[in-house]
XYZ file of C-alpha atoms in Angstrom:
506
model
C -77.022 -85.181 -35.420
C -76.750 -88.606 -36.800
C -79.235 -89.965 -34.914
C -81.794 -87.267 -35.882
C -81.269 -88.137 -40.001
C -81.576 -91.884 -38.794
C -84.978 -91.085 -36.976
C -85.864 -89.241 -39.496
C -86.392 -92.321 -42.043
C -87.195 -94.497 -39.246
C -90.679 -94.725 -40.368
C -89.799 -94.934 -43.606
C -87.955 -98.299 -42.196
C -91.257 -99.402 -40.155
C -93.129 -98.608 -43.399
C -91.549 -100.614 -45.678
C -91.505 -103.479 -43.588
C -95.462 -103.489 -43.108
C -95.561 -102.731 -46.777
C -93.377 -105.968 -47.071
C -95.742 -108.079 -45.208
C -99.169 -106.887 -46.404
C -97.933 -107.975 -49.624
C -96.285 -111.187 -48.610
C -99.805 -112.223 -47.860
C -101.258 -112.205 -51.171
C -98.487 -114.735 -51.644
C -99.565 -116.967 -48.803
C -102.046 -119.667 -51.307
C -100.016 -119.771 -54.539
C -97.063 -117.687 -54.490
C -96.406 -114.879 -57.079
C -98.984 -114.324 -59.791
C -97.817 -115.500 -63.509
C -99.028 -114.016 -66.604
C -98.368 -114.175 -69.858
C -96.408 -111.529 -69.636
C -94.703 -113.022 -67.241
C -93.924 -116.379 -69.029
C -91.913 -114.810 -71.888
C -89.760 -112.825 -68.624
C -88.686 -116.221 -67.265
C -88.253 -117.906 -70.410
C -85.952 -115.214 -71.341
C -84.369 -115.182 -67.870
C -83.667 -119.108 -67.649
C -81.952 -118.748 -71.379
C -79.840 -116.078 -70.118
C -78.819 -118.173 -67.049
C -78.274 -121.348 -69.502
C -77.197 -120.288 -72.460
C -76.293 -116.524 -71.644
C -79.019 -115.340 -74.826
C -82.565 -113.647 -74.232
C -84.496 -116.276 -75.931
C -87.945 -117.072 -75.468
C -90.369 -120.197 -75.013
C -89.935 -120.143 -78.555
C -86.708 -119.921 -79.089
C -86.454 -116.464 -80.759
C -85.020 -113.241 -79.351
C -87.621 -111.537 -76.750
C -88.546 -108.092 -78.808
C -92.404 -107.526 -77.684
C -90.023 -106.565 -74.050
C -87.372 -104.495 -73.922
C -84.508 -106.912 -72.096
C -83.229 -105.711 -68.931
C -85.898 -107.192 -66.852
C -84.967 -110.603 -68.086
C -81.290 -109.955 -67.616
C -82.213 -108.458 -64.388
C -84.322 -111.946 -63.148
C -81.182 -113.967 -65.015
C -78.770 -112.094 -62.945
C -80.477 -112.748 -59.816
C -81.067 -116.576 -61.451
C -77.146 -117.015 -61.353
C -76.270 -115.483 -58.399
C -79.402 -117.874 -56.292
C -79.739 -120.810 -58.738
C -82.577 -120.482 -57.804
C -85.759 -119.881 -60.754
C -87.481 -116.769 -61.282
C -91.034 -118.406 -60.351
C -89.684 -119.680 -57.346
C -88.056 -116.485 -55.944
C -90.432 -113.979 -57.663
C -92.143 -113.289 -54.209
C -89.214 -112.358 -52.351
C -87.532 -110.333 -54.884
C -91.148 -108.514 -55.263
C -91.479 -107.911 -51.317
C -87.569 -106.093 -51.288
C -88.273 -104.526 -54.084
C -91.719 -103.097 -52.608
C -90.351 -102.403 -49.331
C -87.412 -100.409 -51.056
C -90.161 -98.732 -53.136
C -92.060 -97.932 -49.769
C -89.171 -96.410 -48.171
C -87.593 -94.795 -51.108
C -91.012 -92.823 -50.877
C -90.535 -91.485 -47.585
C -87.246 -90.475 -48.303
C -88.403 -88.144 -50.936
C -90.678 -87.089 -48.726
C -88.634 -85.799 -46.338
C -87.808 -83.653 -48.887
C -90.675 -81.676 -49.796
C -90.951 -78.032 -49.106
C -92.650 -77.566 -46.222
C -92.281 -81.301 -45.030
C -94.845 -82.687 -42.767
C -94.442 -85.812 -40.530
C -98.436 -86.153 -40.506
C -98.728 -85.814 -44.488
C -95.574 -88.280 -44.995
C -97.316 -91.015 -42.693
C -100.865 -90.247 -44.607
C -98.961 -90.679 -47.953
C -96.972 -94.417 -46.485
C -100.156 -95.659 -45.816
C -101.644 -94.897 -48.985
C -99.047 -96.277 -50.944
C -98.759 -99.266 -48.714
C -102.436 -100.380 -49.424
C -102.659 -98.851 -53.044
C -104.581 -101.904 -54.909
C -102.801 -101.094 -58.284
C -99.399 -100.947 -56.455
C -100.348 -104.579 -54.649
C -101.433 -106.023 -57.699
C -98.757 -105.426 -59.544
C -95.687 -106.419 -57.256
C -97.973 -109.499 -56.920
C -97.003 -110.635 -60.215
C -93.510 -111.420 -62.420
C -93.939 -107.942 -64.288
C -91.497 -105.582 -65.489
C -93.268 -102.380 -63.803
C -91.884 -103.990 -60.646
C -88.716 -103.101 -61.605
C -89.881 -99.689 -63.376
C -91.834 -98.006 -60.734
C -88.852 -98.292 -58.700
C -86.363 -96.826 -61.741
C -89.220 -93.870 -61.557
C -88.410 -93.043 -58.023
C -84.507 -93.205 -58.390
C -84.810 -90.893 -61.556
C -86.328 -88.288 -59.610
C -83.635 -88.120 -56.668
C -81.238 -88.114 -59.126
C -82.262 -85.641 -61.381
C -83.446 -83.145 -58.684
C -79.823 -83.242 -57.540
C -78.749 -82.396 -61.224
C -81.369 -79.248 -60.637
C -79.706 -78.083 -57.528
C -76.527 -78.719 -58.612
C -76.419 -78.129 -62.129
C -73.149 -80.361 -62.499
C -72.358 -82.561 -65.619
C -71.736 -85.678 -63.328
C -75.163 -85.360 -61.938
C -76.748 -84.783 -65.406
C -75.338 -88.180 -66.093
C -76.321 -90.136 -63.286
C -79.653 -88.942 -64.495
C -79.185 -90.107 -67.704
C -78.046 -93.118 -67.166
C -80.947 -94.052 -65.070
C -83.116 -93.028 -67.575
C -81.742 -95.214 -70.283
C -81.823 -98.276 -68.079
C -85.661 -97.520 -67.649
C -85.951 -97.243 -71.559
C -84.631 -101.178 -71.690
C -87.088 -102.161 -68.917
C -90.491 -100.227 -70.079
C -90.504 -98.959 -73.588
C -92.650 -96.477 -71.701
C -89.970 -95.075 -69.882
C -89.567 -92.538 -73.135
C -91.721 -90.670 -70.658
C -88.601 -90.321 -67.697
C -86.573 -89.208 -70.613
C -89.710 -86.794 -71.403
C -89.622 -85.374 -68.373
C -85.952 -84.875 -67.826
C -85.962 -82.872 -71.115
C -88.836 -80.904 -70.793
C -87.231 -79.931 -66.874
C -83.669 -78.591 -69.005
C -85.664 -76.761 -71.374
C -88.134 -75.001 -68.915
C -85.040 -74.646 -66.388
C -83.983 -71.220 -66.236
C -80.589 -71.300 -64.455
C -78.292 -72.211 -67.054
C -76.896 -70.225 -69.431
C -78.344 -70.999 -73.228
C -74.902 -72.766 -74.355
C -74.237 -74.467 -71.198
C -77.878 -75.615 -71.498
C -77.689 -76.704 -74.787
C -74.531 -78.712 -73.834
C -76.766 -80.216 -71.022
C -79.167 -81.117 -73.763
C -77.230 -82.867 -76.125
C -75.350 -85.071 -73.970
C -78.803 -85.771 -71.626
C -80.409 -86.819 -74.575
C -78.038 -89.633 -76.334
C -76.870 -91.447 -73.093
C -81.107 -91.464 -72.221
C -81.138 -93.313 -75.697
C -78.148 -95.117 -76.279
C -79.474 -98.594 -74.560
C -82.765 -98.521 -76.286
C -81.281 -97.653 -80.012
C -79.466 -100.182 -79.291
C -82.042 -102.689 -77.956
C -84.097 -101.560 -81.345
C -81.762 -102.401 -83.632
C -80.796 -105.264 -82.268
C -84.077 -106.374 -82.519
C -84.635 -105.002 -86.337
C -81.686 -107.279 -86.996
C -82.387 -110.457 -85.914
C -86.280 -110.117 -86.156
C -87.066 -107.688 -88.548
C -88.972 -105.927 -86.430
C -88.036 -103.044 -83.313
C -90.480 -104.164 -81.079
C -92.506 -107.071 -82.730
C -95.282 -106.878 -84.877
C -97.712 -104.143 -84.166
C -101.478 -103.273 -85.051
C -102.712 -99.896 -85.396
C -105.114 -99.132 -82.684
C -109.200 -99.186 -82.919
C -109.522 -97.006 -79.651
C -110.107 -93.349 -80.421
C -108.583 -90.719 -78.216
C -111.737 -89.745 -76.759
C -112.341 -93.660 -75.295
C -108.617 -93.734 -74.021
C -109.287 -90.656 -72.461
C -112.252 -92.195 -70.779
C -110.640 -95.208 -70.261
C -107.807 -93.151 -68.090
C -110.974 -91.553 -66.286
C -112.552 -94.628 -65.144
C -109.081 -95.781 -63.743
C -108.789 -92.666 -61.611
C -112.135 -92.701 -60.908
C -111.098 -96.492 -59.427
C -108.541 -94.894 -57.150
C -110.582 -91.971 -55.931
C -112.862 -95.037 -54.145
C -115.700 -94.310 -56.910
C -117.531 -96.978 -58.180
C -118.640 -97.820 -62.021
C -121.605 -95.992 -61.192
C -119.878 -92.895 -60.980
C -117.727 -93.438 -64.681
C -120.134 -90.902 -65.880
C -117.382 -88.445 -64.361
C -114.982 -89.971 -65.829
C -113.718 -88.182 -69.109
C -114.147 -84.562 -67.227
C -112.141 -86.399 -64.433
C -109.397 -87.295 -66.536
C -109.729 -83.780 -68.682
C -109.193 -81.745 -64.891
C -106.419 -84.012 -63.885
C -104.248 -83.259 -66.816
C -105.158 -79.162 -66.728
C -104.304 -79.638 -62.762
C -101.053 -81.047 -63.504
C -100.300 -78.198 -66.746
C -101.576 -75.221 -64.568
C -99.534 -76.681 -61.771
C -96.463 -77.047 -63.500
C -96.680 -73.511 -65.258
C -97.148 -72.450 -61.853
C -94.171 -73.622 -60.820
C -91.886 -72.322 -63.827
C -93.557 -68.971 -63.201
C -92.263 -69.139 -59.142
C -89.100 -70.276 -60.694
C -89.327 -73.799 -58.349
C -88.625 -76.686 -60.964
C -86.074 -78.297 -58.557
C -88.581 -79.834 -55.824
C -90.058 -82.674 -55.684
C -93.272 -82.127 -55.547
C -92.690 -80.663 -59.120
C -90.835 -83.708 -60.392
C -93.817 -85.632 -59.882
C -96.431 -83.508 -61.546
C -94.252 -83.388 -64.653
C -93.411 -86.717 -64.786
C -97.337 -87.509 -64.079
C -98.375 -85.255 -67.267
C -96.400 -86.838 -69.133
C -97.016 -90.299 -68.675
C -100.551 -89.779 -68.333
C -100.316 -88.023 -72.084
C -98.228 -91.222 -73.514
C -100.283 -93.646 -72.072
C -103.502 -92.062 -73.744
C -102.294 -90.949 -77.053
C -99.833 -93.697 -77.809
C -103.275 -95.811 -77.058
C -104.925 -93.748 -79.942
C -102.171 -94.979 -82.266
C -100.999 -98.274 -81.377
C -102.858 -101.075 -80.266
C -102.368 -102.929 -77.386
C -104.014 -103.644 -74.052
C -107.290 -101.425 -72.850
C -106.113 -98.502 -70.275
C -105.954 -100.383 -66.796
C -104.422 -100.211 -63.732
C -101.531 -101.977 -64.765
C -100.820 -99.866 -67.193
C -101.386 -96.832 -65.441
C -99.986 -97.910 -61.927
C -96.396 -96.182 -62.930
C -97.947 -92.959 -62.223
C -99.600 -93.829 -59.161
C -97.152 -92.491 -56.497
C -96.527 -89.525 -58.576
C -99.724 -88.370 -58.993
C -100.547 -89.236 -55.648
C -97.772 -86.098 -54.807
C -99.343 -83.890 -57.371
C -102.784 -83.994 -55.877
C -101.771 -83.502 -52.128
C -98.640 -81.712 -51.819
C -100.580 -78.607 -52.760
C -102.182 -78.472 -49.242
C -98.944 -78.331 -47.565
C -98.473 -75.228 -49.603
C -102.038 -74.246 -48.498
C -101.565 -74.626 -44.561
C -98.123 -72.878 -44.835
C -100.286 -69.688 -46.231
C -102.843 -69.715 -43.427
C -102.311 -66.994 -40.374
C -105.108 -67.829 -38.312
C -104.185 -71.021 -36.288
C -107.820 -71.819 -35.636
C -108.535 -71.860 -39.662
C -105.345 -73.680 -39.975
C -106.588 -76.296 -37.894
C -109.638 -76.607 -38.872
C -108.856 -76.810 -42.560
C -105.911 -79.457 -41.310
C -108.187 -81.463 -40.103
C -110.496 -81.851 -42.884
C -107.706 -82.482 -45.191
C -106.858 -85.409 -43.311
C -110.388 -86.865 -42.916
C -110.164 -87.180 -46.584
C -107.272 -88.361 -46.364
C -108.100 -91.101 -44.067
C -111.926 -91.872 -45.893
C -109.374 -92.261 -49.193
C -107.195 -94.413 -47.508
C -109.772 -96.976 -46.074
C -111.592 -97.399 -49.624
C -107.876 -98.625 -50.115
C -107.980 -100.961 -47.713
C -111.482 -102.265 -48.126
C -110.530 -102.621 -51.857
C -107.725 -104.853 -50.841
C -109.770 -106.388 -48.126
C -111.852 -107.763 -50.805
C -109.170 -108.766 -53.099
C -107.483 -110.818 -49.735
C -110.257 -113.299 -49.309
C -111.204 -113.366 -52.959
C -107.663 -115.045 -53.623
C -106.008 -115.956 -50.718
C -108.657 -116.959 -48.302
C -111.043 -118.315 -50.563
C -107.920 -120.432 -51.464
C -107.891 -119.160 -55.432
C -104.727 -117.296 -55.476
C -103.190 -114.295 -57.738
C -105.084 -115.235 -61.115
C -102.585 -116.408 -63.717
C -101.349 -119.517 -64.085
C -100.267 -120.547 -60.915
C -104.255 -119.762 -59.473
C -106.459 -122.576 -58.300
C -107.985 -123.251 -61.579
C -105.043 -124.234 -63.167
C -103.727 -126.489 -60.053
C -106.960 -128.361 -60.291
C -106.991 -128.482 -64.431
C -107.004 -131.657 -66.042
C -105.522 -130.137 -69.367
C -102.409 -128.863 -67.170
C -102.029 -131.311 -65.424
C -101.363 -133.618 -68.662
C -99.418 -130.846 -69.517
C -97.315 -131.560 -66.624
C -96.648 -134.797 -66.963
C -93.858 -136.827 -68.299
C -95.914 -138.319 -71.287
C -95.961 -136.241 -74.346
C -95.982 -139.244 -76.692
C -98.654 -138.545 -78.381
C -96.804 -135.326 -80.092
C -94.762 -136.664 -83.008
C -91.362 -135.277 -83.114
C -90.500 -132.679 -86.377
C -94.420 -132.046 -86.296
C -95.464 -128.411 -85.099
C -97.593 -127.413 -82.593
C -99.751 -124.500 -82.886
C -102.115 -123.123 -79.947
C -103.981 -120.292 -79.133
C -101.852 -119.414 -75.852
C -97.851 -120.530 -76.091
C -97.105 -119.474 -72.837
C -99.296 -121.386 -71.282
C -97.916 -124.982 -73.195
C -94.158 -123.397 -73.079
C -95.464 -123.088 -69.007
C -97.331 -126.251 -68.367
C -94.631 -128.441 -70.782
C -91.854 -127.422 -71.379
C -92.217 -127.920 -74.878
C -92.376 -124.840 -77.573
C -95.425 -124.321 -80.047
C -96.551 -121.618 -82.004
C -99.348 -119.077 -81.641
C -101.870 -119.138 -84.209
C -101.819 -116.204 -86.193
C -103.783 -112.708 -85.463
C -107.026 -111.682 -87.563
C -105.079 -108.728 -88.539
C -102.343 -110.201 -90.189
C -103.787 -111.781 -93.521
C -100.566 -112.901 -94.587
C -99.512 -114.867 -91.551
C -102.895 -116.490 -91.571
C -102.617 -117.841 -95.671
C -99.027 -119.150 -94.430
C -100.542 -121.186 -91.249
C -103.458 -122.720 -93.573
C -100.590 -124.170 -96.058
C -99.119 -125.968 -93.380
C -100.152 -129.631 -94.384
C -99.304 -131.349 -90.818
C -99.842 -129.927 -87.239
C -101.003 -130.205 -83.784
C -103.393 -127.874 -82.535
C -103.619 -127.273 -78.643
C -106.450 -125.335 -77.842
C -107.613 -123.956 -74.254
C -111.428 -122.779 -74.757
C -110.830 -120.656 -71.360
C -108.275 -118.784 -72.933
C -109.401 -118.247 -76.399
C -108.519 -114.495 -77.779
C -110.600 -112.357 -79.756
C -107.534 -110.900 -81.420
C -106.807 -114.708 -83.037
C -108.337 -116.266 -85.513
C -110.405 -119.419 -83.608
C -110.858 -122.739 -83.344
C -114.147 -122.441 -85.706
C -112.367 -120.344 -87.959
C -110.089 -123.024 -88.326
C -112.588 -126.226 -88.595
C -113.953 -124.353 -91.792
C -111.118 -124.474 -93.438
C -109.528 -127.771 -92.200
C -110.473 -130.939 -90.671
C -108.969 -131.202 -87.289
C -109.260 -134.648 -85.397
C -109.529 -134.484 -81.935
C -107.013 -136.431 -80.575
C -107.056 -135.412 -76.519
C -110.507 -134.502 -75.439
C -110.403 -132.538 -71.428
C -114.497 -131.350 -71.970
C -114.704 -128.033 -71.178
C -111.307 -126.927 -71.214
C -110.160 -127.936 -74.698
C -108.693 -130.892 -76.545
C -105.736 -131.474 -78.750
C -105.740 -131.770 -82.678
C -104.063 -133.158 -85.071
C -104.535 -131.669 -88.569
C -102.469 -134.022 -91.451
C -103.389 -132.931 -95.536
C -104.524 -136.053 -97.551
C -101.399 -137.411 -99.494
């Protein structure tokens, strides 16, 4: 018997270790990719590993983040003594693999299981680009998508057992989410919307359930928030209304799925009534499932958690601004809705009499399948000798163009003379001086916030780094600036940028 539950999730085991090395090669040129994003992580990380704070670059309090991802990469920072950048591609490949076989467990699981549809779904999820591309890089979803996956075996168990103590294993998960992703309201979301369409409890045990659900889900983010609000003045730094109505994010989400169903841009003509059937697939399916009384499976974990992430994403886009719907953003809900669109089938087969039709219909279902999951692979193909054998690497800054700069590689040196100490340096990407340095500087201040900018154009002595590959729309520029003061160009690297010095006559 035991070896039948081992063989079980032995290809779970062989999964996860392919899944381990297909990404390991998309380290092979330049190790793991580095963002911005990923910059204020490590900064954070190496000042909890110092210091024991969650400073960044800049020496203030990391609030755009929630904080257990850099505790998480500090924890693992004191424990290796080893820096984040440096072991980011290992942690990433364990953390994939344990993603990859995590999946298979649940798997296992479903009702009616299928060892053909498990191995379809592996595969898919081994070579899904936006899954790749992420645990390429020093990003908190790393940690998040995996959080996702550990919600939902614990709170199915709370549905089949209905037990306090598995309510708040749930829970607990869930608030650790809420201090990795701020989006993580949405596990919380889904756990509460499961108790209040769950029709086993009695109404006061249920309420009970509720209550204490609900403020261990929150606890660690209230906290993180006013924390922040504190020592910032802000819960989770400063934040501009969006510009995106909900009819582009809704497009937006369309042309991303449209991306993973192997179409190409010149099919993102479907994409709004793509996005508009996804979300009525996943509401019929889940009133479906309330209706058959079968909230505790899987398969219905997934679709609920997939509607309402999928909702978040888009209307929390219509309201606050921040980066365009990608596949980043979205790639949380990959594996979920992955379940939601193919579990049906088992269902489907289950239904049919007639082996013959069975078949038949089997076999179709799985040349889909297996068309879907070589545009996955020719998608990464592509992506493979793009950045590794082309020699480019993940793009960030740790990619070929930055290995070969001039600018960084000044930046990298020991001579930083020509900064005067006490004088401030201002730039139009931080991270990338904080990166490059060492040294802190300050971002020049958004087009949206008029106040901020009045206060940086009083400042009567400054440097200004600027990186004309990098310049933002979403700050004021460098010819914004050069009407209002007179810079002198101090560094000159062509093409790249230069270094100012801006001094107000005496």
């Amino acid at each position: 018997m035991q070896k039948s539950r081992y063989l079980k999730n032995l290809d779970a085991v062989i999964a996860a270790l392919i899944g381990w090395f297909i990404l390991s090669l998309f380290f092979r040129y330049s190790g793991v990719g580095v963002s911005p994003d990923s910059i204020m992580y490590t900064s954070a990380a190496r000042s909890f590993k110092d210091h024991g704070t969650l400073l960044t670059f800049n020496h203030v309090p990391i609030v755009d983040f929630p904080v257990f991802y850099p505790i998480y990469l500090g924890i693992i920072s004191v424990i290796t003594q080893i820096d984040p950048v440096k072991f980011g591609a290992m942690l990433n490949g364990i953390m994939f693999a344990t993603l990859i076989f995590t999946s298979g467990w649940i798997m296992e699981h479903f009702v009616p299981a299928s060892r053909i549809y498990k191995w379809l779904m592996l595969a898919a999820i081994i070579l899904s680009p936006p899954l790749l591309q992420v645990y390429s890089y020093l990003w908190s979803e790393t940690l998040f998508i995996l959080e996702i996956l550990f919600f939902l075996v614990a709170f199915r168990e709370y549905l089949l057992k209905h037990t306090l103590k598995a309510l708040i294993v749930a829970a607990v998960i869930a608030a650790i989410s809420c201090i990795t992703r701020y989006a993580a309201v949405t596990i919380v979301g889904t756990g509460g919307l499961l108790l209040l369409l769950d029709r086993v409890l009695p109404l006061k045990k249920k309420i009970t359930h509720i209550i204490v659900y609900g403020l261990i889900c929150i606890s660690l983010l209230v906290s993180n928030l006013v924390f922040n609000a504190f020592v910032t003045g802000t819960t989770t730094g400063p934040r501009e209304p969006s510009i995106t109505p909900f009819s582009k994010n809704l497009y937006y989400f369309g042309t991303v799925m449209c991306d993973w169903m192997g179409l190409t841009p010149n099919q993102y003509w479907a994409a709004t009534p793509i996005a508009i059937i996804i979300f009525l697939g996943f509401i019929a399916a889940l009133a479906f499932n309330y209706y058959r009384r079968k909230l505790d499976s899987f398969e219905n974990l997934a679709i609920t958690f997939a509607l309402v992430y999928g909702a978040f994403i888009v209307l929390s886009s219509t309201f606050s601004r921040y980066e365009r719907i990608n596949h980043r953003l979205l790639s949380p809900l990959y594996i979920s809705a992955l379940w939601g669109y193919t579990s049906w089938a088992l269902l489907l087969l289950k239904k049919i009499n007639n082996t013959t039709t069975r078949r038949i219909i089997g076999a179709v279902m799985i040349m889909l399948m297996l068309g879907f999951i070589t545009s996955e692979f020719l998608i990464d193909k592509a992506r493979y000798n793009d950045q590794v054998a082309d020699e480019y690497g993940n793009p960030g800054y740790t990619d070929e163009s930055w290995i070969d700069s001039e600018f960084a590689a000044y930046l990298r040196g020991t001579d930083h003379s020509l900064f005067k100490p006490g004088v401030k340096i201002y730039t139009d990407a931080h991270e990338a001086v904080y990166f490059f340095s060492g040294m802190s500087s300050y971002l020049v201040p958004h087009r949206f916030f008029t106040k901020d900018i009045d206060k940086f154009y009083k400042v009567k002595h400054y440097y200004l780094i600027w990186f004309n590959v990098l310049e933002n729309p979403e700050l004021i520029n460098l010819k914004d600036i050069q009407k209002v003061k007179n810079l002198k160009k101090i560094k000159d690297f062509g093409e790249e940028g230069a270094i100012y010095e801006y001094k107000s006559e005496p």
